[in-house]
XYZ file of C-alpha atoms in Angstrom:
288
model
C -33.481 -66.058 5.079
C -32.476 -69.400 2.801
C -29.063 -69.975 3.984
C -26.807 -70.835 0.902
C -26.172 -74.534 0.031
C -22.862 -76.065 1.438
C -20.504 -76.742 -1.281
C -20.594 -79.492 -3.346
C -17.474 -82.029 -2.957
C -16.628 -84.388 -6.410
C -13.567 -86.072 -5.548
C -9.938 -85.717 -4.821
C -8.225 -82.444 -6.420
C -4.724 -84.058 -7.623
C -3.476 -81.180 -9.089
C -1.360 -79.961 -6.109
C -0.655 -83.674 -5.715
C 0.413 -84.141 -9.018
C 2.476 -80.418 -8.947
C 4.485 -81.801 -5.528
C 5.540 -84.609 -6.836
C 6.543 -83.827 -10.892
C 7.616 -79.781 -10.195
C 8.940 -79.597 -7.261
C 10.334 -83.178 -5.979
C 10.346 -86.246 -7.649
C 10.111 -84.792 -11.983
C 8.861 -85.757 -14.386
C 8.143 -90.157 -14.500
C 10.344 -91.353 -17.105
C 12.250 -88.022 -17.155
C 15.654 -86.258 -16.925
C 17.451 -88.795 -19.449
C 21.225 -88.646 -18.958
C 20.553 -86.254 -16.091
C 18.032 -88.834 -14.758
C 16.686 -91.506 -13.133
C 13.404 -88.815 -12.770
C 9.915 -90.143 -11.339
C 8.956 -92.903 -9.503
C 5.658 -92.476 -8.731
C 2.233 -93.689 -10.392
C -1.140 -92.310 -10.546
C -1.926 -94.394 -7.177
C 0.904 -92.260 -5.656
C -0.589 -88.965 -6.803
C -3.728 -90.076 -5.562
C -3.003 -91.040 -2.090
C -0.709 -87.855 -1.983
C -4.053 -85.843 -2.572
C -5.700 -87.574 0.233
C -2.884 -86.759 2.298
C -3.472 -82.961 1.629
C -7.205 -83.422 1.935
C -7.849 -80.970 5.250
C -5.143 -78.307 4.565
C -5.925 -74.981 3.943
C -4.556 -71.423 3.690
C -5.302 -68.267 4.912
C -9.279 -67.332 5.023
C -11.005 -63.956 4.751
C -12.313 -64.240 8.211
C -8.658 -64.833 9.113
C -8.052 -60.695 8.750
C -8.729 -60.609 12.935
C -5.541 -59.947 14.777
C -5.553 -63.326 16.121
C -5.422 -65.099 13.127
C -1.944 -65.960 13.228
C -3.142 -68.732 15.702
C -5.409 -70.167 13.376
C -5.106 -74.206 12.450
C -4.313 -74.583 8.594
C -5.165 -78.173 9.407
C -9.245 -78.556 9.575
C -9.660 -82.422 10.509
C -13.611 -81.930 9.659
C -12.255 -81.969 5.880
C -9.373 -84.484 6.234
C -10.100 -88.112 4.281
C -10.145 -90.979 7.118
C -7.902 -93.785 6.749
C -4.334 -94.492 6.069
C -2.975 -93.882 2.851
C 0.318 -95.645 0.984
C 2.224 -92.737 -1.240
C 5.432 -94.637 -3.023
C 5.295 -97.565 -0.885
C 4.940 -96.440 2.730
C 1.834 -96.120 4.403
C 1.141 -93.221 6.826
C -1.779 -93.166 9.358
C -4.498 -90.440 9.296
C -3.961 -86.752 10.525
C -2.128 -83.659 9.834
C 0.937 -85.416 10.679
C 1.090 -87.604 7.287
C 2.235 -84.796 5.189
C 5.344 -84.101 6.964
C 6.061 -87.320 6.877
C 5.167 -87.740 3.027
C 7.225 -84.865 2.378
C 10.165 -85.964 4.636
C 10.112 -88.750 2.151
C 10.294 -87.037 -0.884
C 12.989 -85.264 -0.041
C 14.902 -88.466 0.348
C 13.994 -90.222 -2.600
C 16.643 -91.084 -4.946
C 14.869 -88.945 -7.968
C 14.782 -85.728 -5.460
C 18.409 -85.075 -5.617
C 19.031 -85.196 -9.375
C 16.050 -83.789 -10.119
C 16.794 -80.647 -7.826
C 20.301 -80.577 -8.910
C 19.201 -80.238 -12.258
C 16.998 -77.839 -12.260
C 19.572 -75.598 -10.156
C 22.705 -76.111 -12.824
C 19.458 -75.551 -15.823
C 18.430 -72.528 -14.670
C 21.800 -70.721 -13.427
C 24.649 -72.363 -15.465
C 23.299 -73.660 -19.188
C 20.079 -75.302 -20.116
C 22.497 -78.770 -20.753
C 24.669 -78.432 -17.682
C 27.660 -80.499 -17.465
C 26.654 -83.675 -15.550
C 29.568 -83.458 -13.453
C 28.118 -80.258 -12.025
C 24.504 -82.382 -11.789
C 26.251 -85.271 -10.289
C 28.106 -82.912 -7.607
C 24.949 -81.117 -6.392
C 22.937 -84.219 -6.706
C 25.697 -85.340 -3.963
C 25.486 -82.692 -1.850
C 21.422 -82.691 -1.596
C 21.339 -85.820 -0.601
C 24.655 -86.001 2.066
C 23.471 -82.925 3.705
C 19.839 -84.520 4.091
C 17.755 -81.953 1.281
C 19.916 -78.841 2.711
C 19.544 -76.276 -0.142
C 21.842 -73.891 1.512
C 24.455 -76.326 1.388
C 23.660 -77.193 -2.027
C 23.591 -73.461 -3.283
C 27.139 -72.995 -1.633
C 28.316 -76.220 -3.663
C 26.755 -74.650 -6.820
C 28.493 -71.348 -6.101
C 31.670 -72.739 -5.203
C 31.508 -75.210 -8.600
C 34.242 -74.559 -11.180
C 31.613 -75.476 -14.147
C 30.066 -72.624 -12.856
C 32.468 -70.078 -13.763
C 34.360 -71.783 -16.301
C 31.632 -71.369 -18.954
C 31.037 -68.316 -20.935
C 27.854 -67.059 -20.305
C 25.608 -69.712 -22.240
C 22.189 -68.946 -21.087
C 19.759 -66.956 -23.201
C 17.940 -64.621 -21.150
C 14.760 -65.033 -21.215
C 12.000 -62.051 -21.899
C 11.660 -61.754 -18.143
C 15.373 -61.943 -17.701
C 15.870 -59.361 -20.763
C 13.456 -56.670 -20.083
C 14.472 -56.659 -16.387
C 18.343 -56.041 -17.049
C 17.138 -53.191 -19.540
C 15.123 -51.993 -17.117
C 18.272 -52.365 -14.652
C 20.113 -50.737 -16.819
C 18.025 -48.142 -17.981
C 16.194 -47.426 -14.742
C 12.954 -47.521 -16.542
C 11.314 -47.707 -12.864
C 12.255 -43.960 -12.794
C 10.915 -43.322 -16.030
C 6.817 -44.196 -16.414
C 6.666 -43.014 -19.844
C 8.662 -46.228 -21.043
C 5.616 -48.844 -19.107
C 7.865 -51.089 -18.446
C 8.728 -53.680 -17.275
C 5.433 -55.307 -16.924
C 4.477 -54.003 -20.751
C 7.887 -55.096 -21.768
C 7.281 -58.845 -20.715
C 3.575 -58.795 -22.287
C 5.637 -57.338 -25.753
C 7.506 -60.314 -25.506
C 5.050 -62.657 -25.036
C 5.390 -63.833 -21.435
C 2.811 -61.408 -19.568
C 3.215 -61.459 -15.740
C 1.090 -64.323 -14.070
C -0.370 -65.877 -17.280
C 1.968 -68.516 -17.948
C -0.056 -71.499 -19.188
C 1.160 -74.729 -16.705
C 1.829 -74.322 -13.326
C 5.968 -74.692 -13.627
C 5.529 -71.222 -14.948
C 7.253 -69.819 -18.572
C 9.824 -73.117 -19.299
C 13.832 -72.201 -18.407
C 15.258 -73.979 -21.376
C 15.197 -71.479 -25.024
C 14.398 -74.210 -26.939
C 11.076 -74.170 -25.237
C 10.033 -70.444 -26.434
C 12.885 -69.235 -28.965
C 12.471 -68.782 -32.638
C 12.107 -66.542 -34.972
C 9.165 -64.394 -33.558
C 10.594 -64.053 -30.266
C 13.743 -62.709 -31.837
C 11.820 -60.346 -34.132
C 9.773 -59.237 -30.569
C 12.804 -58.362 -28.959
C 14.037 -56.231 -31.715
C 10.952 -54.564 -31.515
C 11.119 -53.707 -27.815
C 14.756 -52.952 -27.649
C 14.105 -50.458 -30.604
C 10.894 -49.161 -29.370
C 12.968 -48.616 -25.455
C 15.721 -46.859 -27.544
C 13.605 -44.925 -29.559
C 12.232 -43.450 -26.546
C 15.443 -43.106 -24.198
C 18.466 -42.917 -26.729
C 18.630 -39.779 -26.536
C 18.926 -39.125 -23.002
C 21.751 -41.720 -22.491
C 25.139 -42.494 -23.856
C 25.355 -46.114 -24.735
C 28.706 -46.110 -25.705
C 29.224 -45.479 -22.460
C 26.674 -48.178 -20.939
C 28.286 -50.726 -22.907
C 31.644 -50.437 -21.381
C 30.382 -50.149 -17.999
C 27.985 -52.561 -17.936
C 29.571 -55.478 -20.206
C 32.912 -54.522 -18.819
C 35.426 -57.020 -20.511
C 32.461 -59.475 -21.790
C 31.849 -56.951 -24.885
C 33.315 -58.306 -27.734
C 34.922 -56.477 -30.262
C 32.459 -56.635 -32.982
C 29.728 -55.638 -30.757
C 32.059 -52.755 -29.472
C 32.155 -51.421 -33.073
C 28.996 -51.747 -33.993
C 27.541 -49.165 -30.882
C 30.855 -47.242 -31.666
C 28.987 -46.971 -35.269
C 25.668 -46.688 -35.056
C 23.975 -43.224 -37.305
C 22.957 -42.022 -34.000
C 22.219 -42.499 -29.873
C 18.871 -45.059 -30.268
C 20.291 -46.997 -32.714
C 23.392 -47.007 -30.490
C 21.093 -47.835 -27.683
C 19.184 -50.865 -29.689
C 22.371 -52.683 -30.679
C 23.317 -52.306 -26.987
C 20.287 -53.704 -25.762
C 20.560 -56.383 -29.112
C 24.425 -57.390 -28.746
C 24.700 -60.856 -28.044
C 26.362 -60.277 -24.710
C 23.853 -58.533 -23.239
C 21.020 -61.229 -24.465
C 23.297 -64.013 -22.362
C 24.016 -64.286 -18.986
């Protein structure tokens, strides 16, 4: 029997290179503007990262056995030879290298404020104050890349709390605090939440770049995905109004957050869904 042909290698993937250093380290070259300096790094960098990676692997099919926790995820057979230079420093052969690539990442002066900006985006407002950026930014790097510490400085932030809520949700956020409050888990007539986030037009594991669905609104809100949720929060309350009391939801779940307008407008809806949709509609319950 022909065995098959051994795969045929074209080059360097950079893609995970490329990912380490503009997602999840370094951003975006040229990037982050009064949040910034972002970057860093040129396409020599992403290059010798991907060498550096060259040999790494995750888990394989064969790996099933109950042994194969002791498996290498370093093969050397597939490792590019040689020393390579990523931003500067240059790091000898082996599996060693990309600890000590990533070591330096982490204490590059773009890591910080690139981390800490990302953190305020996504949990305080997509244009943070950059006194919150500048305080996390401080804590990353004094505490050598500790993200607990940096979490507990975010927590413990006044910006943090001083804000009213001034993030959008966004679909996935939305559909899974319906679902929350709802408990459309119990109920498999509604298809949610999964169906909810495809009605929206974010469908689990099909966002388009690698950073997943973007954080910011001004990346995916306008009029459509306004006229969407409408759509889905009517469609949800069509089915469920009914069989809950949103009058009743509103207070306990917006507490003191539910304006007064929004109050009156559940308080006066024609009947329980439409009650339901301007719950699930009121501009308190589409921020966070």
């Amino acid at each position: 029997m022909a065995m098959p042909a051994p795969p045929r290698i074209t080059g360097l993937n950079e893609n995970l290179a490329r990912e380490v250093l503009e997602l999840h380290t370094l951003g975006v070259a040229g990037g982050g503007g009064r949040y910034g300096p972002w970057g860093g790094y040129t396409q020599a960098d992403v290059t010798a990262l991907a060498a550096v990676l060259t040999g790494w692997r995750g888990p394989r099919p064969t790996d099933a056995a109950p042994d194969a926790g002791s498996a290498d995820p370093f093969d050397p057979l597939w490792h590019q030879p040689g020393n390579k230079t990523v931003l500067g420093r240059n790091f000898a052969e082996g599996p060693q290298a990309l600890r000590e690539v990533l070591d330096g990442l982490a204490r590059h002066p773009s890591t910080p404020r690139f981390i800490a900006t990302k953190l305020a985006r996504h949990f305080v407002a997509d244009e943070p104050p950059l006194a919150l950026v500048d305080r996390l930014a401080q804590r990353f790097a004094e505490t050598d890349g500790d993200l607990s510490a940096v979490y507990r400085a975010l927590i413990d932030a006044p910006e943090a709390w001083a804000m009213a809520p001034a993030k959008l949700k966004t679909p996935e956020e939305f559909v899974l605090s319906a679902a929350r409050l709802l408990r459309l888990g119990d109920r498999l007539a509604t298809r949610a939440p999964d169906a909810g986030l495809t009605a929206l037009g974010q469908r689990p594991q099909a966002a388009t770049s690698p950073a997943g669905w973007p954080d910011t609104a001004s990346e995916w809100l306008g009029p459509e995905a306004v006229w969407q949720r409408v759509e889905w929060s009517v469609q949800v309350a069509d089915r469920l109004g009914m069989a809950v009391d949103a009058r009743t939801l509103a207070a306990s779940s917006l507490g003191p957050l539910l304006g007064e307008a929004s109050r009156q407008q559940i308080e006066r809806a024609a009947d329980a869904p439409q009650a339901l949709a301007l719950l699930l509609m009121a501009p308190e319950f589409q921020r966070r």
